[in-house]
PDB file of C-alpha atoms and ligand atoms in Angstrom:
ATOM      1  CA  MET N 238     110.805 140.643 118.472  1.00 56.00           C
ATOM      2  CA  MET N 239     108.864 138.581 120.979  1.00 65.00           C
ATOM      3  CA  VAL N 240     106.035 138.236 118.497  1.00 90.00           C
ATOM      4  CA  VAL N 241     108.345 137.006 115.754  1.00 92.00           C
ATOM      5  CA  THR N 242     109.915 134.406 118.041  1.00 89.00           C
ATOM      6  CA  GLU N 243     106.503 133.128 119.036  1.00 93.00           C
ATOM      7  CA  ARG N 244     105.286 133.056 115.478  1.00 95.00           C
ATOM      8  CA  LEU N 245     108.383 131.174 114.395  1.00 95.00           C
ATOM      9  CA  GLN N 246     107.884 128.672 117.199  1.00 93.00           C
ATOM     10  CA  GLU N 247     104.337 128.061 116.031  1.00 95.00           C
ATOM     11  CA  ALA N 248     105.418 127.684 112.431  1.00 96.00           C
ATOM     12  CA  PHE N 249     108.121 125.143 113.340  1.00 96.00           C
ATOM     13  CA  GLU N 250     105.646 123.131 115.370  1.00 95.00           C
ATOM     14  CA  HIS N 251     103.135 123.234 112.556  1.00 97.00           C
ATOM     15  CA  LEU N 252     105.738 122.050 110.055  1.00 96.00           C
ATOM     16  CA  GLY N 253     107.043 119.405 112.448  1.00 95.00           C
ATOM     17  CA  TRP N 254     110.542 120.884 112.388  1.00 96.00           C
ATOM     18  CA  SER N 255     112.413 120.159 115.601  1.00 95.00           C
ATOM     19  CA  ARG N 256     116.062 120.771 114.768  1.00 97.00           C
ATOM     20  CA  ILE N 257     115.892 124.380 113.571  1.00 97.00           C
ATOM     21  CA  PRO N 258     114.337 125.691 116.812  1.00 96.00           C
ATOM     22  CA  GLU N 259     117.304 124.215 118.701  1.00 96.00           C
ATOM     23  CA  ILE N 260     119.951 125.918 116.567  1.00 96.00           C
ATOM     24  CA  LEU N 261     118.206 129.007 115.231  1.00 96.00           C
ATOM     25  CA  HIS N 262     119.559 131.570 117.664  1.00 95.00           C
ATOM     26  CA  GLN N 263     123.125 130.330 117.545  1.00 96.00           C
ATOM     27  CA  HIS N 264     123.044 130.203 113.723  1.00 96.00           C
ATOM     28  CA  ALA N 265     121.529 133.694 113.564  1.00 95.00           C
ATOM     29  CA  GLU N 266     124.259 135.124 115.796  1.00 96.00           C
ATOM     30  CA  GLU N 267     127.004 133.403 113.829  1.00 96.00           C
ATOM     31  CA  ALA N 268     125.562 134.502 110.500  1.00 96.00           C
ATOM     32  CA  ALA N 269     125.440 138.120 111.702  1.00 96.00           C
ATOM     33  CA  ALA N 270     129.005 137.947 113.051  1.00 97.00           C
ATOM     34  CA  GLN N 271     130.324 136.376 109.835  1.00 97.00           C
ATOM     35  CA  ASN N 272     128.299 138.563 107.519  1.00 96.00           C
ATOM     36  CA  ARG N 273     126.779 135.522 105.806  1.00 96.00           C
ATOM     37  CA  THR N 274     124.066 136.040 103.221  1.00 96.00           C
ATOM     38  CA  TYR N 275     120.399 135.356 103.953  1.00 96.00           C
ATOM     39  CA  LEU N 276     120.397 132.495 101.487  1.00 97.00           C
ATOM     40  CA  ASP N 277     123.448 130.941 103.057  1.00 96.00           C
ATOM     41  CA  PHE N 278     121.859 131.240 106.497  1.00 97.00           C
ATOM     42  CA  LEU N 279     118.616 129.635 105.355  1.00 97.00           C
ATOM     43  CA  ASP N 280     120.481 126.874 103.545  1.00 97.00           C
ATOM     44  CA  GLY N 281     122.468 126.039 106.702  1.00 97.00           C
ATOM     45  CA  LEU N 282     119.314 125.731 108.781  1.00 97.00           C
ATOM     46  CA  LEU N 283     117.421 123.614 106.281  1.00 98.00           C
ATOM     47  CA  GLN N 284     120.350 121.227 105.783  1.00 98.00           C
ATOM     48  CA  GLU N 285     120.426 120.648 109.556  1.00 98.00           C
ATOM     49  CA  GLU N 286     116.697 119.964 109.654  1.00 98.00           C
ATOM     50  CA  LEU N 287     116.902 117.541 106.731  1.00 97.00           C
ATOM     51  CA  SER N 288     119.790 115.677 108.299  1.00 97.00           C
ATOM     52  CA  ALA N 289     117.921 115.376 111.615  1.00 97.00           C
ATOM     53  CA  LYS N 290     114.864 114.133 109.748  1.00 95.00           C
ATOM     54  CA  HIS N 291     116.957 111.484 107.986  1.00 94.00           C
ATOM     55  CA  ASP N 292     118.415 110.345 111.328  1.00 94.00           C
ATOM     56  CA  ARG N 293     114.906 110.053 112.814  1.00 95.00           C
ATOM     57  CA  PHE N 294     113.788 108.026 109.804  1.00 95.00           C
ATOM     58  CA  ILE N 295     116.741 105.640 110.118  1.00 96.00           C
ATOM     59  CA  ARG N 296     116.131 105.202 113.846  1.00 97.00           C
ATOM     60  CA  MET N 297     112.460 104.428 113.279  1.00 97.00           C
ATOM     61  CA  LYS N 298     113.160 101.955 110.467  1.00 97.00           C
ATOM     62  CA  THR N 299     115.850 100.288 112.567  1.00 98.00           C
ATOM     63  CA  ARG N 300     113.365  99.859 115.430  1.00 97.00           C
ATOM     64  CA  MET N 301     110.813  98.390 113.035  1.00 97.00           C
ATOM     65  CA  ALA N 302     113.349  95.924 111.648  1.00 98.00           C
ATOM     66  CA  HIS N 303     113.526  94.063 115.005  1.00 98.00           C
ATOM     67  CA  LEU N 304     117.275  93.500 114.864  1.00 98.00           C
ATOM     68  CA  PRO N 305     118.594  91.415 117.792  1.00 98.00           C
ATOM     69  CA  TYR N 306     121.551  93.783 118.241  1.00 97.00           C
ATOM     70  CA  HIS N 307     123.271  96.672 116.514  1.00 97.00           C
ATOM     71  CA  LYS N 308     126.569  95.710 114.835  1.00 97.00           C
ATOM     72  CA  THR N 309     128.079  97.246 111.720  1.00 98.00           C
ATOM     73  CA  LEU N 310     130.438  95.967 109.013  1.00 98.00           C
ATOM     74  CA  ASP N 311     133.184  98.170 110.428  1.00 97.00           C
ATOM     75  CA  GLN N 312     132.837  96.307 113.723  1.00 98.00           C
ATOM     76  CA  PHE N 313     133.502  92.987 111.983  1.00 98.00           C
ATOM     77  CA  ASP N 314     137.085  91.784 112.352  1.00 97.00           C
ATOM     78  CA  PHE N 315     137.799  90.185 108.974  1.00 97.00           C
ATOM     79  CA  GLY N 316     141.278  89.261 110.176  1.00 95.00           C
ATOM     80  CA  PHE N 317     139.790  86.910 112.736  1.00 95.00           C
ATOM     81  CA  GLN N 318     137.638  85.052 110.181  1.00 95.00           C
ATOM     82  CA  PRO N 319     139.753  84.466 107.027  1.00 94.00           C
ATOM     83  CA  SER N 320     137.060  82.305 105.387  1.00 94.00           C
ATOM     84  CA  VAL N 321     134.977  85.489 105.098  1.00 97.00           C
ATOM     85  CA  GLU N 322     136.389  87.466 102.208  1.00 96.00           C
ATOM     86  CA  GLU N 323     136.062  91.172 102.993  1.00 97.00           C
ATOM     87  CA  ARG N 324     135.857  92.081  99.307  1.00 97.00           C
ATOM     88  CA  ARG N 325     132.827  89.790  98.861  1.00 97.00           C
ATOM     89  CA  ILE N 326     131.032  91.226 101.875  1.00 98.00           C
ATOM     90  CA  ARG N 327     131.763  94.820 100.775  1.00 98.00           C
ATOM     91  CA  ASP N 328     130.342  93.885  97.385  1.00 98.00           C
ATOM     92  CA  LEU N 329     127.181  92.509  99.042  1.00 98.00           C
ATOM     93  CA  ALA N 330     126.980  95.781 101.007  1.00 98.00           C
ATOM     94  CA  THR N 331     126.317  97.593  97.719  1.00 98.00           C
ATOM     95  CA  LEU N 332     122.936  95.830  98.050  1.00 98.00           C
ATOM     96  CA  ARG N 333     122.664  94.916  94.407  1.00 98.00           C
ATOM     97  CA  PHE N 334     121.260  91.587  95.626  1.00 98.00           C
ATOM     98  CA  VAL N 335     118.390  93.418  97.344  1.00 98.00           C
ATOM     99  CA  GLU N 336     117.765  95.540  94.280  1.00 98.00           C
ATOM    100  CA  HIS N 337     117.540  92.339  92.201  1.00 97.00           C
ATOM    101  CA  GLN N 338     115.445  90.388  94.741  1.00 97.00           C
ATOM    102  CA  GLU N 339     118.192  87.825  95.215  1.00 97.00           C
ATOM    103  CA  ASN N 340     118.985  85.828  98.341  1.00 98.00           C
ATOM    104  CA  LEU N 341     121.990  85.458 100.572  1.00 98.00           C
ATOM    105  CA  VAL N 342     122.788  82.522 102.844  1.00 98.00           C
ATOM    106  CA  PHE N 343     125.361  82.426 105.627  1.00 98.00           C
ATOM    107  CA  LEU N 344     126.299  78.897 106.664  1.00 98.00           C
ATOM    108  CA  GLY N 345     128.590  77.996 109.526  1.00 97.00           C
ATOM    109  CA  PRO N 346     128.918  76.810 113.113  1.00 96.00           C
ATOM    110  CA  PRO N 347     127.810  78.950 116.083  1.00 95.00           C
ATOM    111  CA  GLY N 348     129.640  82.178 116.890  1.00 96.00           C
ATOM    112  CA  VAL N 349     131.407  82.716 113.555  1.00 97.00           C
ATOM    113  CA  GLY N 350     129.576  85.955 112.730  1.00 98.00           C
ATOM    114  CA  LYS N 351     126.535  84.901 110.686  1.00 98.00           C
ATOM    115  CA  THR N 352     124.047  87.053 112.583  1.00 98.00           C
ATOM    116  CA  HIS N 353     126.542  89.923 112.886  1.00 98.00           C
ATOM    117  CA  LEU N 354     126.987  90.053 109.089  1.00 98.00           C
ATOM    118  CA  ALA N 355     123.241  89.734 108.472  1.00 98.00           C
ATOM    119  CA  VAL N 356     122.574  92.611 110.907  1.00 98.00           C
ATOM    120  CA  ALA N 357     125.331  94.759 109.389  1.00 98.00           C
ATOM    121  CA  LEU N 358     123.886  94.289 105.892  1.00 98.00           C
ATOM    122  CA  ALA N 359     120.426  95.038 107.272  1.00 98.00           C
ATOM    123  CA  LEU N 360     121.703  98.358 108.646  1.00 98.00           C
ATOM    124  CA  GLU N 361     123.208  99.193 105.244  1.00 98.00           C
ATOM    125  CA  ALA N 362     119.880  98.355 103.601  1.00 98.00           C
ATOM    126  CA  ILE N 363     117.984 100.608 106.036  1.00 98.00           C
ATOM    127  CA  LYS N 364     120.402 103.457 105.270  1.00 96.00           C
ATOM    128  CA  ARG N 365     119.538 102.976 101.614  1.00 95.00           C
ATOM    129  CA  ARG N 366     115.838 103.188 102.505  1.00 95.00           C
ATOM    130  CA  TYR N 367     114.983  99.556 101.948  1.00 97.00           C
ATOM    131  CA  THR N 368     112.474  98.043 104.367  1.00 97.00           C
ATOM    132  CA  VAL N 369     113.908  95.262 106.516  1.00 98.00           C
ATOM    133  CA  TYR N 370     112.460  92.708 108.901  1.00 98.00           C
ATOM    134  CA  PHE N 371     114.478  90.337 111.068  1.00 98.00           C
ATOM    135  CA  THR N 372     113.139  87.164 112.649  1.00 98.00           C
ATOM    136  CA  THR N 373     114.485  83.820 113.794  1.00 97.00           C
ATOM    137  CA  ALA N 374     113.186  80.758 111.980  1.00 96.00           C
ATOM    138  CA  HIS N 375     111.640  79.608 115.230  1.00 94.00           C
ATOM    139  CA  ASP N 376     109.742  82.888 115.820  1.00 96.00           C
ATOM    140  CA  LEU N 377     108.704  83.046 112.185  1.00 95.00           C
ATOM    141  CA  VAL N 378     107.102  79.638 112.283  1.00 92.00           C
ATOM    142  CA  GLN N 379     105.468  80.274 115.678  1.00 93.00           C
ATOM    143  CA  THR N 380     104.032  83.577 114.468  1.00 94.00           C
ATOM    144  CA  LEU N 381     102.609  81.913 111.379  1.00 92.00           C
ATOM    145  CA  GLN N 382     101.098  79.046 113.325  1.00 91.00           C
ATOM    146  CA  GLN N 383      99.513  81.498 115.767  1.00 94.00           C
ATOM    147  CA  ALA N 384      98.217  83.612 112.893  1.00 94.00           C
ATOM    148  CA  HIS N 385      96.745  80.478 111.346  1.00 92.00           C
ATOM    149  CA  LEU N 386      94.817  79.773 114.574  1.00 94.00           C
ATOM    150  CA  ASN N 387      93.650  83.411 114.788  1.00 95.00           C
ATOM    151  CA  ASN N 388      92.581  83.529 111.163  1.00 95.00           C
ATOM    152  CA  THR N 389      95.052  86.332 110.466  1.00 95.00           C
ATOM    153  CA  ILE N 390      97.369  84.267 108.305  1.00 92.00           C
ATOM    154  CA  THR N 391      96.681  86.298 105.143  1.00 92.00           C
ATOM    155  CA  GLN N 392      97.685  89.590 106.795  1.00 93.00           C
ATOM    156  CA  LYS N 393     100.705  87.987 108.435  1.00 94.00           C
ATOM    157  CA  MET N 394     101.880  86.453 105.172  1.00 92.00           C
ATOM    158  CA  ARG N 395     101.492  89.823 103.492  1.00 92.00           C
ATOM    159  CA  ALA N 396     103.508  91.531 106.248  1.00 92.00           C
ATOM    160  CA  LEU N 397     106.302  89.016 105.767  1.00 95.00           C
ATOM    161  CA  THR N 398     106.241  89.272 101.992  1.00 94.00           C
ATOM    162  CA  LYS N 399     106.316  93.072 101.892  1.00 95.00           C
ATOM    163  CA  PRO N 400     109.750  94.075 103.263  1.00 97.00           C
ATOM    164  CA  ASN N 401     112.477  94.461 100.644  1.00 98.00           C
ATOM    165  CA  LEU N 402     114.709  92.313 102.825  1.00 98.00           C
ATOM    166  CA  LEU N 403     113.592  89.548 105.181  1.00 98.00           C
ATOM    167  CA  ILE N 404     116.205  88.036 107.464  1.00 98.00           C
ATOM    168  CA  ILE N 405     115.514  84.549 108.763  1.00 98.00           C
ATOM    169  CA  ASP N 406     118.086  83.671 111.385  1.00 98.00           C
ATOM    170  CA  GLU N 407     119.043  80.283 112.793  1.00 97.00           C
ATOM    171  CA  ILE N 408     117.494  77.738 110.473  1.00 96.00           C
ATOM    172  CA  GLY N 409     118.296  74.281 111.711  1.00 93.00           C
ATOM    173  CA  TYR N 410     118.737  74.772 115.427  1.00 91.00           C
ATOM    174  CA  ARG N 411     115.363  73.101 115.836  1.00 89.00           C
ATOM    175  CA  LYS N 412     113.558  70.678 113.582  1.00 91.00           C
ATOM    176  CA  MET N 413     110.223  71.809 112.198  1.00 91.00           C
ATOM    177  CA  ASP N 414     107.058  69.788 112.332  1.00 88.00           C
ATOM    178  CA  GLU N 415     104.958  69.301 109.218  1.00 89.00           C
ATOM    179  CA  THR N 416     102.773  72.419 109.522  1.00 88.00           C
ATOM    180  CA  ALA N 417     105.749  74.605 110.470  1.00 88.00           C
ATOM    181  CA  ALA N 418     107.692  73.371 107.461  1.00 92.00           C
ATOM    182  CA  HIS N 419     104.677  74.028 105.260  1.00 92.00           C
ATOM    183  CA  PHE N 420     104.422  77.659 106.458  1.00 91.00           C
ATOM    184  CA  PHE N 421     108.133  78.104 105.979  1.00 93.00           C
ATOM    185  CA  PHE N 422     107.846  76.865 102.421  1.00 95.00           C
ATOM    186  CA  GLN N 423     105.025  79.308 101.775  1.00 93.00           C
ATOM    187  CA  ILE N 424     107.093  82.296 102.852  1.00 95.00           C
ATOM    188  CA  ILE N 425     109.971  81.240 100.603  1.00 96.00           C
ATOM    189  CA  ALA N 426     107.562  80.660  97.711  1.00 95.00           C
ATOM    190  CA  GLU N 427     105.779  84.012  98.240  1.00 94.00           C
ATOM    191  CA  ARG N 428     109.042  85.929  98.276  1.00 95.00           C
ATOM    192  CA  TYR N 429     110.556  84.051  95.348  1.00 94.00           C
ATOM    193  CA  GLU N 430     111.722  86.631  92.796  1.00 90.00           C
ATOM    194  CA  SER N 431     109.757  89.334  94.631  1.00 93.00           C
ATOM    195  CA  GLY N 432     111.903  90.142  97.685  1.00 97.00           C
ATOM    196  CA  SER N 433     115.296  89.281  99.144  1.00 98.00           C
ATOM    197  CA  ILE N 434     116.002  86.913 101.990  1.00 98.00           C
ATOM    198  CA  ILE N 435     119.106  86.630 104.119  1.00 98.00           C
ATOM    199  CA  LEU N 436     119.170  83.297 105.817  1.00 98.00           C
ATOM    200  CA  THR N 437     121.582  81.890 108.363  1.00 98.00           C
ATOM    201  CA  SER N 438     122.053  78.254 109.296  1.00 97.00           C
ATOM    202  CA  ASN N 439     124.422  76.045 111.215  1.00 96.00           C
ATOM    203  CA  LYS N 440     123.511  73.122 108.943  1.00 95.00           C
ATOM    204  CA  SER N 441     124.849  72.488 105.455  1.00 94.00           C
ATOM    205  CA  TYR N 442     122.260  72.161 102.678  1.00 94.00           C
ATOM    206  CA  GLY N 443     122.619  68.386 102.722  1.00 92.00           C
ATOM    207  CA  ALA N 444     121.130  68.304 106.220  1.00 93.00           C
ATOM    208  CA  TRP N 445     118.094  70.443 105.410  1.00 92.00           C
ATOM    209  CA  GLY N 446     115.901  67.404 104.695  1.00 92.00           C
ATOM    210  CA  GLU N 447     116.231  66.603 108.385  1.00 93.00           C
ATOM    211  CA  ILE N 448     115.328  70.144 109.495  1.00 94.00           C
ATOM    212  CA  PHE N 449     112.079  70.080 107.557  1.00 93.00           C
ATOM    213  CA  GLY N 450     111.432  66.393 108.215  1.00 92.00           C
ATOM    214  CA  ASP N 451     110.757  65.911 104.520  1.00 91.00           C
ATOM    215  CA  SER N 452     113.366  65.796 101.778  1.00 91.00           C
ATOM    216  CA  VAL N 453     110.888  66.622  99.003  1.00 93.00           C
ATOM    217  CA  LEU N 454     109.815  69.811 100.794  1.00 94.00           C
ATOM    218  CA  ALA N 455     113.434  70.679 101.621  1.00 94.00           C
ATOM    219  CA  THR N 456     114.308  70.341  97.932  1.00 95.00           C
ATOM    220  CA  ALA N 457     111.395  72.581  96.951  1.00 95.00           C
ATOM    221  CA  ILE N 458     112.524  75.185  99.495  1.00 96.00           C
ATOM    222  CA  LEU N 459     116.184  75.053  98.432  1.00 96.00           C
ATOM    223  CA  ASP N 460     115.211  75.169  94.772  1.00 96.00           C
ATOM    224  CA  ARG N 461     113.495  78.557  95.169  1.00 96.00           C
ATOM    225  CA  LEU N 462     115.847  79.922  97.781  1.00 97.00           C
ATOM    226  CA  LEU N 463     119.012  79.170  95.828  1.00 97.00           C
ATOM    227  CA  HIS N 464     117.869  79.974  92.297  1.00 96.00           C
ATOM    228  CA  HIS N 465     119.173  83.556  92.538  1.00 96.00           C
ATOM    229  CA  SER N 466     121.482  83.522  95.510  1.00 97.00           C
ATOM    230  CA  THR N 467     124.902  83.741  97.087  1.00 97.00           C
ATOM    231  CA  THR N 468     126.129  81.352  99.762  1.00 97.00           C
ATOM    232  CA  ILE N 469     128.871  82.375 102.181  1.00 97.00           C
ATOM    233  CA  ASN N 470     130.318  79.370 103.946  1.00 97.00           C
ATOM    234  CA  ILE N 471     132.040  80.455 107.137  1.00 97.00           C
ATOM    235  CA  LYS N 472     134.564  77.998 108.486  1.00 95.00           C
ATOM    236  CA  GLY N 473     136.391  79.005 111.584  1.00 92.00           C
ATOM    237  CA  GLU N 474     136.513  79.497 115.267  1.00 92.00           C
ATOM    238  CA  SER N 475     133.722  81.013 117.329  1.00 95.00           C
ATOM    239  CA  TYR N 476     134.335  84.658 118.183  1.00 94.00           C
ATOM    240  CA  ARG N 477     132.478  84.151 121.449  1.00 87.00           C
ATOM    241  CA  ILE N 478     134.979  81.467 122.463  1.00 84.00           C
ATOM    242  CA  LYS N 479     137.868  83.707 121.501  1.00 79.00           C
ATOM    243  CA  GLU N 480     136.491  86.353 123.854  1.00 78.00           C
ATOM    244  CA  LYS N 481     136.056  83.791 126.640  1.00 76.00           C
ATOM    245  CA  LYS N 482     139.606  82.570 126.101  1.00 76.00           C
ATOM    246  CA  LYS N 483     140.847  86.114 126.440  1.00 74.00           C
ATOM    247  CA  ALA N 484     138.918  86.459 129.684  1.00 76.00           C
ATOM    248  CA  GLY N 485     140.520  83.249 130.944  1.00 73.00           C
ATOM    249  CA  PHE N 486     137.470  80.976 131.033  1.00 68.00           C
ATOM    250  CA  PHE N 487     139.397  78.267 129.222  1.00 65.00           C
ATOM    251  CA  ARG N 488     142.436  76.640 130.809  1.00 58.00           C
ATOM    252  CA  PRO N 489     145.408  76.386 128.416  1.00 52.00           C
ATOM    253  CA  ASP N 490     145.467  72.564 128.587  1.00 49.00           C
ATOM    254  CA  THR N 491     141.898  72.389 127.239  1.00 46.00           C
ATOM    255  CA  GLU N 492     142.829  74.437 124.196  1.00 44.00           C
ATOM    256  CA  ASN N 493     143.894  72.759 121.016  1.00 46.00           C
ATOM    257  CA  GLU N 494     144.726  75.961 119.175  1.00 45.00           C
ATOM    258  CA  LYS N 495     146.965  78.845 119.931  1.00 42.00           C
ATOM    259  CA  THR N 496     145.322  82.057 121.065  1.00 42.00           C
ATOM    260  CA  ASP N 497     146.607  85.398 119.791  1.00 42.00           C
TER     261      ASP N 497
HETATM  262  P1  ADP L 265     126.523  83.392 114.835  1.00 56.27           P
HETATM  263  O1  ADP L 265     127.391  82.927 113.706  1.00 56.27           O
HETATM  264  O2  ADP L 265     126.266  82.292 115.827  1.00 56.27           O
HETATM  265  O3  ADP L 265     125.282  84.075 114.384  1.00 56.27           O
HETATM  266  P2  ADP L 265     127.200  86.045 115.792  1.00 56.27           P
HETATM  267  O4  ADP L 265     127.240  86.704 114.481  1.00 56.27           O
HETATM  268  O5  ADP L 265     126.028  86.390 116.655  1.00 56.27           O
HETATM  269  O6  ADP L 265     127.375  84.464 115.652  1.00 56.27           O
HETATM  270  O7  ADP L 265     128.547  86.365 116.577  1.00 56.27           O
HETATM  271  C1  ADP L 265     128.654  86.155 117.983  1.00 56.27           C
HETATM  272  C2  ADP L 265     129.234  87.390 118.634  1.00 56.27           C
HETATM  273  O8  ADP L 265     130.581  87.559 118.206  1.00 56.27           O
HETATM  274  C3  ADP L 265     128.525  88.666 118.251  1.00 56.27           C
HETATM  275  O9  ADP L 265     128.579  89.536 119.348  1.00 56.27           O
HETATM  276  C4  ADP L 265     129.352  89.214 117.091  1.00 56.27           C
HETATM  277  O10 ADP L 265     129.269  90.618 117.017  1.00 56.27           O
HETATM  278  C5  ADP L 265     130.742  88.763 117.467  1.00 56.27           C
HETATM  279  N1  ADP L 265     131.565  88.441 116.296  1.00 56.27           N
HETATM  280  C6  ADP L 265     131.553  87.303 115.578  1.00 56.27           C
HETATM  281  N2  ADP L 265     132.485  87.300 114.625  1.00 56.27           N
HETATM  282  C7  ADP L 265     133.113  88.488 114.724  1.00 56.27           C
HETATM  283  C8  ADP L 265     134.198  89.106 114.007  1.00 56.27           C
HETATM  284  N3  ADP L 265     134.844  88.465 113.011  1.00 56.27           N
HETATM  285  N4  ADP L 265     134.572  90.357 114.383  1.00 56.27           N
HETATM  286  C9  ADP L 265     133.949  90.994 115.407  1.00 56.27           C
HETATM  287  N5  ADP L 265     132.931  90.453 116.118  1.00 56.27           N
HETATM  288  C10 ADP L 265     132.514  89.218 115.794  1.00 56.27           C
HETATM  289 MG1   MG L 266     123.406  83.849 115.171  1.00 56.27          MG
END
C-alpha cells in the first residue's frame, strides 16, 4: 500500500496534478462507502483537477492583465447610474465586440464607473480565454517613449498589439506632447481591425484635439478608433462622492442633490 501511495505521489508530481493528491483519500473512502463505480470515481477526480487547472489559468491571466482592481459586473449598481443601460452592458459582456475586433469607449466624468465597467468586461474576457492587457494612457505613452530610447520599441509595440483586448484608461487627464501623441496614434493604427480596445475618457470627442495637441492627429485617431465601435456616455453622479456623502464627509448645506 505504501508503495502505491508513493508511486501515485510521483505520478501526480510528474503530471503536474496538484488537486487530486489533496482529495484522493477522501474521494476513495467516499466511493467505497457509496459503492461508486471505478469510472465514476476516476471521473470525479479528473473533473476536480480540470477545474483547479482552469482556476489557476484564470488567476495567472488576471495577474498578467495588470488590472488596477478586481470588480465584476455583478458588483456594479445599475440602479445608481441610470445612464448606463444594464441590457447594453450585458450584451457587451457576450464579448462579440472582442470576437469582431471592435472597440468600446466609456466617456464620462470622474467616479461614474468607467474603469469599473472596463475591468468587469476584462474579467469576462479572461474567463473566455481572451488575452487582456490594461494600462493607463499615461503609462502607455511613457512605456513607449522609454522603449523608443532603449531601442526596444518594436518588441513593445508587438506586445501591445498582441492581446485580444487592450484597455487604455484615462485618456484626457493629461495632454500629450507631440511624440507621445504620435506613439498613441501608432498603437491605435496597429490594432485597427486586428484587436479590440476599451478606452475610457473624461473628455468628449470634441475635446480630443486638445488632448493630442493636434486636431489632424486627433481626427486620424478617432477615425480608426470609432470605425467599428460602441460609445457609452455615462452622465451622472460620482459613486465615490456618494460613498463620501454616506460617510458624512459632505455637510448637507453643501449638497445640491438629495442623497438616498
Ligand atoms: P471612473 O469613472 O473615474 O473610472 P471608477 O469606475 O473607478 O470611476 O469608479 C470609482 C469607484 O466607485 C470604484 O471603486 C467603483 O467600483 C465604484 N463604482 C462606480 N460606479 C459604481 C456603481 N454604479 N456601482 C458600484 N460601484 C461603483
Ligand atoms: Mg477610472
